[in-house]
Tab-separated table of C-alpha atoms and ligand atoms in Angstrom:
chain	number	residue	atom	x	y	z
A	15	MET	CA	55.408	354.614	-1.658
A	16	ASN	CA	53.414	355.735	1.347
A	17	ILE	CA	54.060	354.325	4.785
A	18	ASP	CA	51.107	351.918	4.800
A	19	MET	CA	52.080	350.490	1.440
A	20	ALA	CA	55.688	350.219	2.614
A	21	ASP	CA	54.541	348.397	5.722
A	22	ASN	CA	53.141	345.690	3.462
A	23	ALA	CA	55.837	345.558	0.855
A	24	ALA	CA	59.363	344.350	0.627
A	25	SER	CA	61.811	346.623	-1.121
A	26	SER	CA	64.725	345.500	-3.175
A	27	SER	CA	65.727	349.055	-3.994
A	28	HIS	CA	68.307	349.271	-1.193
A	29	ALA	CA	71.473	347.308	-0.726
A	30	GLY	CA	70.947	344.934	2.207
A	31	LEU	CA	71.857	346.083	5.688
A	32	VAL	CA	74.017	343.059	6.345
A	33	PRO	CA	74.811	340.188	3.976
A	34	GLY	CA	72.810	337.088	4.796
A	35	LEU	CA	70.074	338.905	6.701
A	36	ASP	CA	66.710	339.609	5.124
A	37	THR	CA	65.780	343.156	6.139
A	38	GLN	CA	63.721	344.166	3.121
A	39	ARG	CA	60.741	345.454	5.077
A	40	SER	CA	63.032	347.669	7.115
A	41	ALA	CA	64.418	348.987	3.830
A	42	ALA	CA	60.930	349.712	2.467
A	43	LEU	CA	59.794	351.389	5.669
A	44	PHE	CA	62.920	353.483	5.797
A	45	GLY	CA	62.367	354.649	2.224
A	46	ALA	CA	58.829	355.725	3.085
A	47	ALA	CA	59.826	357.266	6.418
A	48	CYS	CA	62.483	359.400	4.718
A	49	THR	CA	59.801	361.225	2.737
A	50	LEU	CA	58.051	362.156	6.005
A	51	ILE	CA	60.730	362.388	8.650
A	52	PRO	CA	64.067	364.084	7.875
A	53	GLY	CA	66.644	361.310	7.750
A	54	GLY	CA	63.854	358.794	8.333
A	55	VAL	CA	64.459	358.655	12.098
A	56	ASN	CA	63.806	360.732	15.190
A	57	SER	CA	67.246	360.757	16.783
A	58	THR	CA	70.734	361.150	15.395
A	59	ALA	CA	71.880	357.896	16.981
A	60	ARG	CA	69.486	356.015	14.664
A	61	ALA	CA	70.547	357.842	11.515
A	62	THR	CA	72.427	356.391	8.570
A	63	TRP	CA	75.397	358.634	9.369
A	64	ALA	CA	75.533	357.245	12.907
A	65	GLY	CA	76.264	353.820	11.419
A	66	TRP	CA	72.816	352.541	10.448
A	67	SER	CA	73.763	352.606	6.821
A	68	PRO	CA	72.056	352.063	4.433
A	69	TYR	CA	69.053	351.985	6.804
A	70	PRO	CA	68.217	351.180	10.407
A	71	LEU	CA	66.326	348.083	11.438
A	72	PHE	CA	62.647	348.795	11.984
A	73	VAL	CA	61.395	347.188	15.156
A	74	GLU	CA	58.340	345.017	15.572
A	75	SER	CA	58.671	344.376	19.303
A	76	GLY	CA	60.938	343.544	22.184
A	77	GLN	CA	60.582	341.016	24.976
A	78	GLY	CA	63.129	340.527	27.725
A	79	SER	CA	66.597	340.275	26.197
A	80	ARG	CA	65.191	339.826	22.689
A	81	LEU	CA	64.211	342.213	19.951
A	82	ARG	CA	62.313	341.308	16.796
A	83	ASP	CA	62.487	343.385	13.629
A	84	VAL	CA	59.717	343.866	11.062
A	85	ASP	CA	61.220	341.162	8.841
A	86	GLY	CA	60.826	338.614	11.632
A	87	ASN	CA	64.516	338.421	12.580
A	88	GLU	CA	65.148	337.976	16.280
A	89	TYR	CA	68.218	339.332	18.047
A	90	ILE	CA	69.786	339.094	21.454
A	91	ASP	CA	69.605	342.782	22.236
A	92	TYR	CA	72.606	344.626	23.674
A	93	LEU	CA	71.424	347.946	22.219
A	94	LEU	CA	68.663	348.048	24.842
A	95	GLY	CA	67.283	351.362	23.657
A	96	LEU	CA	70.785	352.810	24.278
A	97	GLY	CA	70.433	352.120	27.963
A	98	PRO	CA	66.949	352.608	29.405
A	99	MET	CA	65.905	348.959	29.123
A	100	ILE	CA	67.862	347.879	32.177
A	101	PHE	CA	65.342	345.074	32.832
A	102	GLY	CA	65.037	344.194	29.148
A	103	HIS	CA	61.894	344.872	27.149
A	104	ARG	CA	58.424	344.953	28.679
A	105	PRO	CA	59.504	344.427	32.286
A	106	PRO	CA	56.304	343.208	33.990
A	107	ARG	CA	56.551	345.217	37.214
A	108	VAL	CA	57.233	348.540	35.500
A	109	THR	CA	54.709	347.941	32.728
A	110	GLN	CA	51.998	347.015	35.210
A	111	ALA	CA	52.724	350.047	37.394
A	112	VAL	CA	52.342	352.369	34.416
A	113	VAL	CA	49.167	350.683	33.182
A	114	ASP	CA	47.671	350.847	36.692
A	115	PHE	CA	48.556	354.492	37.089
A	116	ILE	CA	47.077	355.523	33.755
A	117	GLN	CA	43.914	353.488	34.215
A	118	ASN	CA	43.266	354.371	37.818
A	119	ARG	CA	44.658	357.855	38.254
A	120	GLY	CA	45.592	359.767	35.094
A	121	THR	CA	48.765	361.165	33.557
A	122	VAL	CA	49.452	364.897	33.998
A	123	PHE	CA	47.969	367.068	36.735
A	124	ALA	CA	50.163	370.200	37.025
A	125	LEU	CA	49.993	369.470	40.733
A	126	PRO	CA	52.197	367.263	42.858
A	127	THR	CA	51.465	363.704	43.952
A	128	ALA	CA	52.764	361.799	46.942
A	129	ASP	CA	54.352	359.362	44.491
A	130	GLU	CA	56.978	361.849	43.373
A	131	ALA	CA	58.125	362.464	46.943
A	132	ARG	CA	58.266	358.681	47.399
A	133	LEU	CA	60.493	358.466	44.333
A	134	ALA	CA	62.677	361.321	45.590
A	135	GLN	CA	63.065	359.459	48.876
A	136	LYS	CA	64.207	356.312	47.067
A	137	ILE	CA	66.794	358.228	45.029
A	138	ILE	CA	68.081	360.030	48.111
A	139	ASP	CA	68.287	356.760	50.057
A	140	ALA	CA	70.188	355.119	47.196
A	141	VAL	CA	72.701	357.860	46.409
A	142	PRO	CA	74.400	359.392	49.462
A	143	SER	CA	75.566	362.571	47.637
A	144	VAL	CA	71.967	363.437	46.747
A	145	GLU	CA	70.348	365.362	49.602
A	146	GLN	CA	67.548	366.755	47.466
A	147	VAL	CA	66.391	365.982	43.954
A	148	ARG	CA	64.219	367.445	41.194
A	149	LEU	CA	62.606	365.269	38.559
A	150	CYS	CA	62.281	365.851	34.837
A	151	ASN	CA	62.050	363.770	31.679
A	152	THR	CA	65.366	363.496	29.857
A	153	GLY	CA	69.075	363.572	30.492
A	154	THR	CA	69.364	366.633	28.279
A	155	GLU	CA	67.037	368.608	30.535
A	156	ALA	CA	68.664	367.373	33.714
A	157	VAL	CA	72.152	368.404	32.525
A	158	LEU	CA	70.818	371.781	31.439
A	159	TYR	CA	69.364	372.300	34.925
A	160	ALA	CA	72.557	371.161	36.637
A	161	THR	CA	74.800	373.535	34.689
A	162	ARG	CA	72.411	376.452	35.161
A	163	LEU	CA	72.243	375.760	38.859
A	164	ALA	CA	76.033	375.509	39.170
A	165	ARG	CA	76.427	378.851	37.426
A	166	ALA	CA	73.833	380.481	39.658
A	167	PHE	CA	75.358	379.012	42.813
A	168	THR	CA	78.960	379.970	42.059
A	169	LYS	CA	78.121	383.214	40.213
A	170	ARG	CA	80.669	382.076	37.626
A	171	SER	CA	80.021	381.256	33.993
A	172	LYS	CA	82.501	378.722	32.663
A	173	ILE	CA	81.931	374.995	32.501
A	174	ILE	CA	84.662	372.448	31.910
A	175	ARG	CA	83.488	369.597	29.699
A	176	PHE	CA	85.531	366.850	28.135
A	177	GLU	CA	86.096	365.986	24.522
A	178	GLY	CA	84.268	362.826	23.488
A	179	MET	CA	81.542	363.021	26.111
A	180	TYR	CA	77.866	363.586	25.424
A	181	HIS	CA	75.662	365.480	27.814
A	182	GLY	CA	72.548	365.891	25.705
A	183	PHE	CA	71.817	368.204	22.834
A	184	SER	CA	71.207	371.585	24.446
A	185	ASP	CA	73.114	374.567	23.059
A	186	GLY	CA	75.237	375.006	26.169
A	187	VAL	CA	76.909	371.592	26.088
A	188	TYR	CA	76.487	370.109	22.608
A	189	TRP	CA	80.085	370.907	21.756
A	190	SER	CA	83.183	368.776	21.106
A	191	LYS	CA	81.335	365.505	21.357
A	192	HIS	CA	83.182	363.878	18.489
A	193	PRO	CA	84.959	366.748	16.704
A	194	SER	CA	87.328	366.381	13.798
A	195	ILE	CA	90.748	366.475	15.434
A	196	ALA	CA	91.955	368.687	12.598
A	197	LYS	CA	89.561	371.384	13.826
A	198	ALA	CA	89.800	370.733	17.537
A	199	GLY	CA	93.061	372.435	18.501
A	200	PRO	CA	96.030	371.131	20.497
A	201	ASP	CA	95.792	367.868	22.439
A	202	ALA	CA	96.304	369.427	25.859
A	203	ARG	CA	93.987	372.387	25.309
A	204	PRO	CA	91.305	371.606	22.730
A	205	VAL	CA	89.078	374.319	21.310
A	206	ALA	CA	85.289	374.065	21.474
A	207	VAL	CA	83.787	372.646	18.287
A	208	PRO	CA	80.002	372.888	17.903
A	209	GLN	CA	78.034	369.779	17.005
A	210	GLY	CA	77.069	371.420	13.736
A	211	PRO	CA	75.785	374.866	12.821
A	212	GLY	CA	72.969	376.650	14.628
A	213	MET	CA	74.598	377.141	18.015
A	214	PRO	CA	74.377	380.744	19.195
A	215	LYS	CA	77.675	382.613	18.930
A	216	GLY	CA	79.465	383.163	22.215
A	217	VAL	CA	78.353	379.977	23.998
A	218	GLU	CA	81.841	378.594	23.500
A	219	ASP	CA	83.271	381.483	25.558
A	220	ASN	CA	81.681	379.792	28.562
A	221	LEU	CA	83.100	376.367	27.830
A	222	ILE	CA	86.525	374.975	28.539
A	223	ILE	CA	87.139	371.769	26.613
A	224	LEU	CA	89.680	369.359	28.050
A	225	PRO	CA	90.988	365.894	27.260
A	226	TRP	CA	89.588	363.376	29.740
A	227	ASN	CA	91.837	361.309	31.999
A	228	ASP	CA	94.479	364.066	31.969
A	229	ALA	CA	94.876	365.295	35.545
A	230	GLU	CA	97.658	367.675	34.590
A	231	ALA	CA	95.580	369.497	31.979
A	232	LEU	CA	92.750	369.803	34.510
A	233	ALA	CA	95.028	371.087	37.274
A	234	GLU	CA	96.667	373.555	34.944
A	235	VAL	CA	93.427	375.119	33.728
A	236	ILE	CA	91.919	375.247	37.206
A	237	ALA	CA	95.074	376.904	38.561
A	238	ARG	CA	94.833	379.526	35.839
A	239	GLU	CA	91.085	380.139	35.575
A	240	GLY	CA	89.585	378.455	38.631
A	241	ASP	CA	87.788	381.533	39.909
A	242	THR	CA	85.797	381.814	36.658
A	243	ILE	CA	84.790	378.152	36.529
A	244	ALA	CA	81.325	377.237	37.765
A	245	ALA	CA	81.425	373.498	37.179
A	246	VAL	CA	83.306	370.504	35.947
A	247	LEU	CA	80.838	368.339	34.058
A	248	THR	CA	81.870	364.749	33.500
A	249	GLU	CA	80.653	361.226	33.067
A	250	PRO	CA	82.391	359.218	35.808
A	251	VAL	CA	82.983	356.501	33.220
A	252	MET	CA	83.253	357.701	29.648
A	253	CYS	CA	80.404	355.963	27.859
A	254	ASN	CA	80.026	358.092	24.771
A	255	THR	CA	83.353	357.294	23.150
A	256	GLY	CA	83.040	353.559	23.515
A	257	CYS	CA	83.738	352.620	27.083
A	258	ILE	CA	86.729	354.289	28.757
A	259	LEU	CA	87.451	353.878	32.443
A	260	PRO	CA	88.925	356.642	34.587
A	261	LYS	CA	92.637	356.220	35.251
A	262	PRO	CA	93.375	355.373	38.880
A	263	GLY	CA	93.318	358.588	40.890
A	264	TYR	CA	91.916	360.774	38.124
A	265	LEU	CA	88.441	361.298	39.566
A	266	GLU	CA	89.937	361.692	43.044
A	267	THR	CA	92.158	364.501	41.722
A	268	MET	CA	89.162	366.051	39.991
A	269	ARG	CA	87.242	365.964	43.270
A	270	GLU	CA	90.120	367.501	45.193
A	271	LEU	CA	90.739	370.308	42.692
A	272	THR	CA	87.076	371.228	42.336
A	273	ARG	CA	86.551	371.258	46.090
A	274	LYS	CA	89.620	373.422	46.643
A	275	HIS	CA	88.452	375.995	44.084
A	276	ASP	CA	84.738	375.935	44.994
A	277	ILE	CA	83.857	374.521	41.606
A	278	VAL	CA	80.705	372.420	41.437
A	279	LEU	CA	81.505	368.858	40.403
A	280	ILE	CA	78.654	367.474	38.298
A	281	PHE	CA	78.554	363.771	37.567
A	282	ASP	CA	76.499	362.962	34.505
A	283	GLU	CA	75.294	359.508	35.491
A	284	VAL	CA	72.687	359.277	32.746
A	285	ILE	CA	74.244	355.980	31.654
A	286	THR	CA	76.031	354.807	34.793
A	287	GLY	CA	73.367	355.803	37.338
A	288	PHE	CA	71.384	352.909	38.852
A	289	ARG	CA	73.272	350.630	36.443
A	290	LEU	CA	76.634	350.233	38.173
A	291	GLY	CA	74.778	349.737	41.431
A	292	LEU	CA	72.032	351.627	43.271
A	293	ALA	CA	74.519	354.408	44.039
A	294	GLY	CA	75.746	354.521	40.448
A	295	ALA	CA	79.349	355.021	39.398
A	296	GLN	CA	79.921	357.408	42.279
A	297	GLY	CA	79.080	354.665	44.763
A	298	ARG	CA	81.110	352.086	42.934
A	299	LEU	CA	84.154	354.309	42.483
A	300	GLY	CA	83.863	356.070	45.830
A	301	ILE	CA	83.723	359.690	44.639
A	302	THR	CA	81.173	362.191	45.943
A	303	PRO	CA	80.088	364.819	43.402
A	304	ASP	CA	78.174	367.982	44.304
A	305	LEU	CA	75.419	367.472	41.754
A	306	SER	CA	74.376	364.383	39.824
A	307	VAL	CA	72.230	363.719	36.831
A	308	PHE	CA	70.345	360.455	36.310
A	309	ALA	CA	68.099	359.304	33.494
A	310	LYS	CA	68.217	356.078	31.521
A	311	GLY	CA	68.726	353.741	34.454
A	312	ILE	CA	65.858	354.964	36.585
A	313	GLY	CA	62.824	354.695	34.342
A	314	GLY	CA	62.794	351.037	33.278
A	315	GLY	CA	62.275	352.267	29.707
A	316	PHE	CA	60.098	355.304	30.374
A	317	PRO	CA	61.288	358.895	30.005
A	318	VAL	CA	62.261	360.112	33.437
A	319	ALA	CA	65.336	361.931	34.713
A	320	ALA	CA	66.576	363.449	37.928
A	321	MET	CA	69.010	366.130	38.990
A	322	GLY	CA	70.070	366.359	42.597
A	323	GLY	CA	72.833	366.860	45.083
A	324	ARG	CA	73.943	369.126	47.884
A	325	ALA	CA	71.075	370.759	49.738
A	326	ASP	CA	72.833	374.152	49.871
A	327	ILE	CA	73.012	374.185	46.058
A	328	MET	CA	69.499	372.809	45.603
A	329	ALA	CA	68.316	375.614	47.923
A	330	LEU	CA	68.447	377.938	44.921
A	331	VAL	CA	65.762	375.792	43.314
A	332	ALA	CA	63.833	375.589	46.578
A	333	ASN	CA	63.561	379.351	46.912
A	334	GLY	CA	62.764	379.921	43.238
A	335	THR	CA	66.025	381.700	42.409
A	336	VAL	CA	66.753	379.088	39.749
A	337	SER	CA	63.743	378.010	37.771
A	338	MET	CA	63.229	374.399	36.796
A	339	ALA	CA	59.986	374.150	34.886
A	340	GLY	CA	58.335	371.492	32.728
A	341	THR	CA	54.722	370.603	31.984
A	342	TYR	CA	55.641	366.936	31.932
A	343	SER	CA	58.178	366.955	34.768
A	344	ALA	CA	57.202	364.276	37.286
A	345	ASN	CA	54.221	363.220	35.183
A	346	GLY	CA	52.331	360.225	36.456
A	347	ILE	CA	53.692	357.765	33.888
A	348	ALA	CA	57.306	358.688	34.574
A	349	ILE	CA	56.904	358.552	38.313
A	350	ALA	CA	54.969	355.287	38.335
A	351	ALA	CA	57.620	353.746	36.095
A	352	ALA	CA	60.560	355.020	38.146
A	353	ASN	CA	59.011	354.023	41.474
A	354	ALA	CA	58.501	350.506	40.166
A	355	ALA	CA	61.946	350.428	38.558
A	356	LEU	CA	63.702	351.483	41.764
A	357	ASP	CA	61.717	348.914	43.759
A	358	GLU	CA	62.817	346.272	41.300
A	359	LEU	CA	66.429	347.474	41.396
A	360	ALA	CA	66.368	347.109	45.191
A	361	THR	CA	65.863	343.334	44.796
A	362	PRO	CA	68.614	341.595	46.786
A	363	GLN	CA	71.411	340.227	44.604
A	364	LEU	CA	70.078	341.952	41.468
A	365	TYR	CA	73.288	343.861	40.773
A	366	ALA	CA	75.481	340.921	41.770
A	367	THR	CA	73.714	338.735	39.210
A	368	LEU	CA	73.739	341.459	36.551
A	369	ASP	CA	77.472	341.943	37.089
A	370	ALA	CA	78.165	338.225	37.017
A	371	VAL	CA	76.354	337.739	33.697
A	372	SER	CA	78.056	340.868	32.300
A	373	ASP	CA	81.487	339.736	33.494
A	374	GLU	CA	80.956	336.417	31.793
A	375	LEU	CA	80.231	338.219	28.537
A	376	ARG	CA	83.172	340.611	28.912
A	377	ALA	CA	85.654	337.893	29.835
A	378	GLY	CA	84.314	335.624	27.100
A	379	LEU	CA	84.651	338.304	24.433
A	380	ALA	CA	88.159	339.177	25.623
A	381	LYS	CA	89.244	335.540	25.453
A	382	ILE	CA	87.749	335.108	21.991
A	383	MET	CA	89.559	338.196	20.663
A	384	ASN	CA	92.776	337.021	22.234
A	385	ASP	CA	92.479	333.408	21.042
A	386	ALA	CA	91.770	334.632	17.520
A	387	GLY	CA	94.909	336.798	17.650
A	388	LEU	CA	92.896	339.892	16.826
A	389	PRO	CA	94.233	343.349	17.687
A	390	ALA	CA	91.348	343.936	20.076
A	391	TYR	CA	90.477	344.205	23.735
A	392	VAL	CA	87.353	344.702	25.795
A	393	VAL	CA	86.784	347.560	28.231
A	394	GLY	CA	83.898	347.809	30.614
A	395	ILE	CA	82.496	347.924	34.085
A	396	GLY	CA	79.398	346.070	35.241
A	397	PRO	CA	76.799	345.782	32.477
A	398	LEU	CA	78.555	348.316	30.205
A	399	MET	CA	81.257	347.400	27.742
A	400	GLN	CA	82.743	347.869	24.320
A	401	VAL	CA	85.235	346.022	22.152
A	402	TRP	CA	88.094	348.208	21.002
A	403	PHE	CA	89.827	347.099	17.851
A	404	ALA	CA	93.128	348.748	18.675
A	405	THR	CA	96.649	347.863	19.666
A	406	GLU	CA	97.211	350.975	21.785
A	407	GLU	CA	95.500	351.819	25.040
A	408	ILE	CA	92.610	354.259	24.759
A	409	HIS	CA	92.184	356.757	27.578
A	410	ASN	CA	90.394	359.618	25.871
A	411	TYR	CA	88.662	360.702	22.684
A	412	ARG	CA	91.803	361.508	20.703
A	413	ASP	CA	93.316	358.125	21.546
A	414	ALA	CA	90.149	356.566	20.172
A	415	GLU	CA	90.248	358.664	17.019
A	416	ARG	CA	93.888	357.793	16.435
A	417	HIS	CA	93.976	354.144	17.404
A	418	ALA	CA	90.550	352.554	17.081
A	419	ASP	CA	89.986	350.686	13.832
A	420	GLN	CA	86.458	351.623	12.795
A	421	GLU	CA	86.592	349.441	9.704
A	422	ILE	CA	87.149	346.205	11.637
A	423	PHE	CA	84.501	347.267	14.139
A	424	ARG	CA	82.080	347.604	11.269
A	425	ARG	CA	82.831	344.102	10.076
A	426	TRP	CA	82.493	342.805	13.637
A	427	TRP	CA	79.093	344.457	13.881
A	428	HIS	CA	77.986	343.028	10.507
A	429	GLY	CA	79.052	339.544	11.539
A	430	MET	CA	77.325	339.692	14.896
A	431	LEU	CA	74.097	341.157	13.521
A	432	SER	CA	73.865	338.503	10.822
A	433	ARG	CA	74.218	335.905	13.617
A	434	GLY	CA	71.403	337.418	15.662
A	435	VAL	CA	73.288	339.667	18.083
A	436	LEU	CA	72.288	343.312	18.107
A	437	PHE	CA	74.269	346.287	19.360
A	438	HIS	CA	74.874	349.764	17.996
A	439	PRO	CA	76.931	349.914	14.791
A	440	GLY	CA	79.026	352.760	16.197
A	441	ALA	CA	82.322	351.853	17.906
A	442	TYR	CA	81.737	354.865	20.184
A	443	GLU	CA	78.596	353.365	21.704
A	444	ASN	CA	78.367	350.565	24.282
A	445	LEU	CA	76.964	347.102	24.697
A	446	PHE	CA	74.375	347.129	27.476
A	447	VAL	CA	73.443	344.035	29.440
A	448	SER	CA	70.053	343.862	31.173
A	449	THR	CA	68.758	341.853	34.093
A	450	ALA	CA	66.777	339.843	31.511
A	451	HIS	CA	69.961	338.548	29.847
A	452	THR	CA	70.721	335.013	30.883
A	453	ARG	CA	73.843	332.911	30.862
A	454	ALA	CA	72.308	331.124	27.857
A	455	ASP	CA	72.108	334.488	26.041
A	456	VAL	CA	75.754	335.092	26.842
A	457	ALA	CA	76.728	331.621	25.641
A	458	ALA	CA	74.849	332.148	22.358
A	459	THR	CA	76.495	335.565	21.977
A	460	LEU	CA	79.936	334.088	22.549
A	461	ASP	CA	79.262	331.341	19.994
A	462	ALA	CA	78.454	334.036	17.446
A	463	ALA	CA	81.505	336.050	18.497
A	464	ARG	CA	83.793	333.027	18.076
A	465	SER	CA	82.614	332.546	14.537
A	466	VAL	CA	82.917	336.254	13.651
A	467	ALA	CA	86.341	336.527	15.277
A	468	ALA	CA	87.600	333.567	13.249
A	469	GLU	CA	86.307	335.216	10.094
A	470	LEU	CA	87.953	338.526	11.000
A	471	ALA	CA	91.215	336.826	11.911
A	472	ARG	CA	91.405	335.329	8.429
A	473	SER	CA	91.187	338.760	6.855
A	474	VAL	CA	93.139	340.992	9.274
B	521	PLP	N1	74.231	362.394	29.282
B	521	PLP	C1	74.731	361.230	28.869
B	521	PLP	C2	75.969	360.687	29.495
B	521	PLP	C3	74.100	360.510	27.854
B	521	PLP	O1	74.628	359.355	27.431
B	521	PLP	C4	72.910	361.043	27.301
B	521	PLP	C5	72.198	360.305	26.245
B	521	PLP	O2	72.673	359.358	25.675
B	521	PLP	C6	72.427	362.259	27.773
B	521	PLP	C7	73.105	362.913	28.765
B	521	PLP	C8	71.163	362.829	27.224
B	521	PLP	O3	70.083	362.114	27.711
B	521	PLP	P1	68.671	362.122	26.929
B	521	PLP	O4	68.887	361.375	25.651
B	521	PLP	O5	67.740	361.446	27.887
B	521	PLP	O6	68.328	363.553	26.706
């Protein structure tokens, strides 16, 4: 069936996505898309093997906190595009800014505009560790630039990255995201495992993989190999293996060790940046990295990213020693969107309200899990959270692999989706709350959660 026929037909050839939910048009569209697009989707996180089995929902539209699929089902959306939709869908100020820019000025000029310096100024004003900033389009690019710059600045080649984190899909860092523990070496000193074949041989020689939240392992490797290490690359809150908070003192120790050994500390704030406050996780947690990477939070749903930090490091970009290119870097759409998004984010009380609504959701979910007697708890900070179905504490990727019950999570996800609450089917993703989510959305979500928790409690 071709895609136009599929768009007008319901398919009964697939098992349903979730019992009790009519998603037949999604099924038909997925079948047609699979003949044209490998795996039927354009990013791994939407693939069947990422949890969207037997097929992902196909989207009709989003508005505010709501998303509507092609079968007409409406959901309260905590997937939020995996993070960019910090204001919910179709935020008026950002949408209007982009429309105005395209209609009145254009899109790509291969020359600078004053607007990009205005945006740089807003980022620098918001994040004290950022003295200068370069703009690009995606988190993947921004991380690639940050690691290249750190290597050039230190004249060292190794990067420490942590098991369970995701820093984009470039060859240099797409390792040990979610490796099989059987292949990943000892707990205290994991080996680098590529995210599939196709990575050039030898890249792993420049990577040191460590368990996160383990200050001893970090101190030990820095004591031994510190003078070969260019950078420690970390998310300040681990958001790519569910939600895992740093242990008290861990990031402080990381800061101290990296400073002492002249290692560049890179915070990947693609998820946390401009979401946990204007100054991101670093502002909230009080740690000052050398370089930072921002993406999802700054564009209000448009592709824009930024990499910035200490002026002495950024000087290598300024004088052309380190090249950061990109036809679409700082294109008019991205910059118009980000300028409007940062203006909106500067609204007084915006983060306080976002946190309050998010806290209500987090506390409500925690109480529901507890009241139902389920082996589950909720971890999060601000508008980021995940439910762990586990009885043990989870502080790093291997804890998650060993203790998190993926099967119950799946049933939780099924139950919530069939009751009109959307989040990613993977336990290693997060629930995102936007400024468009209301207390009424939270109340409706908690009603659904109560019913699903009761169902789960009967079967656990
Ligand atoms: N870094 C982190 C922490 C991320 O979560 C992601 C994407 O999810 C990236 C980098 C890559 O960003 P992008 O998808 O914009 O390339």
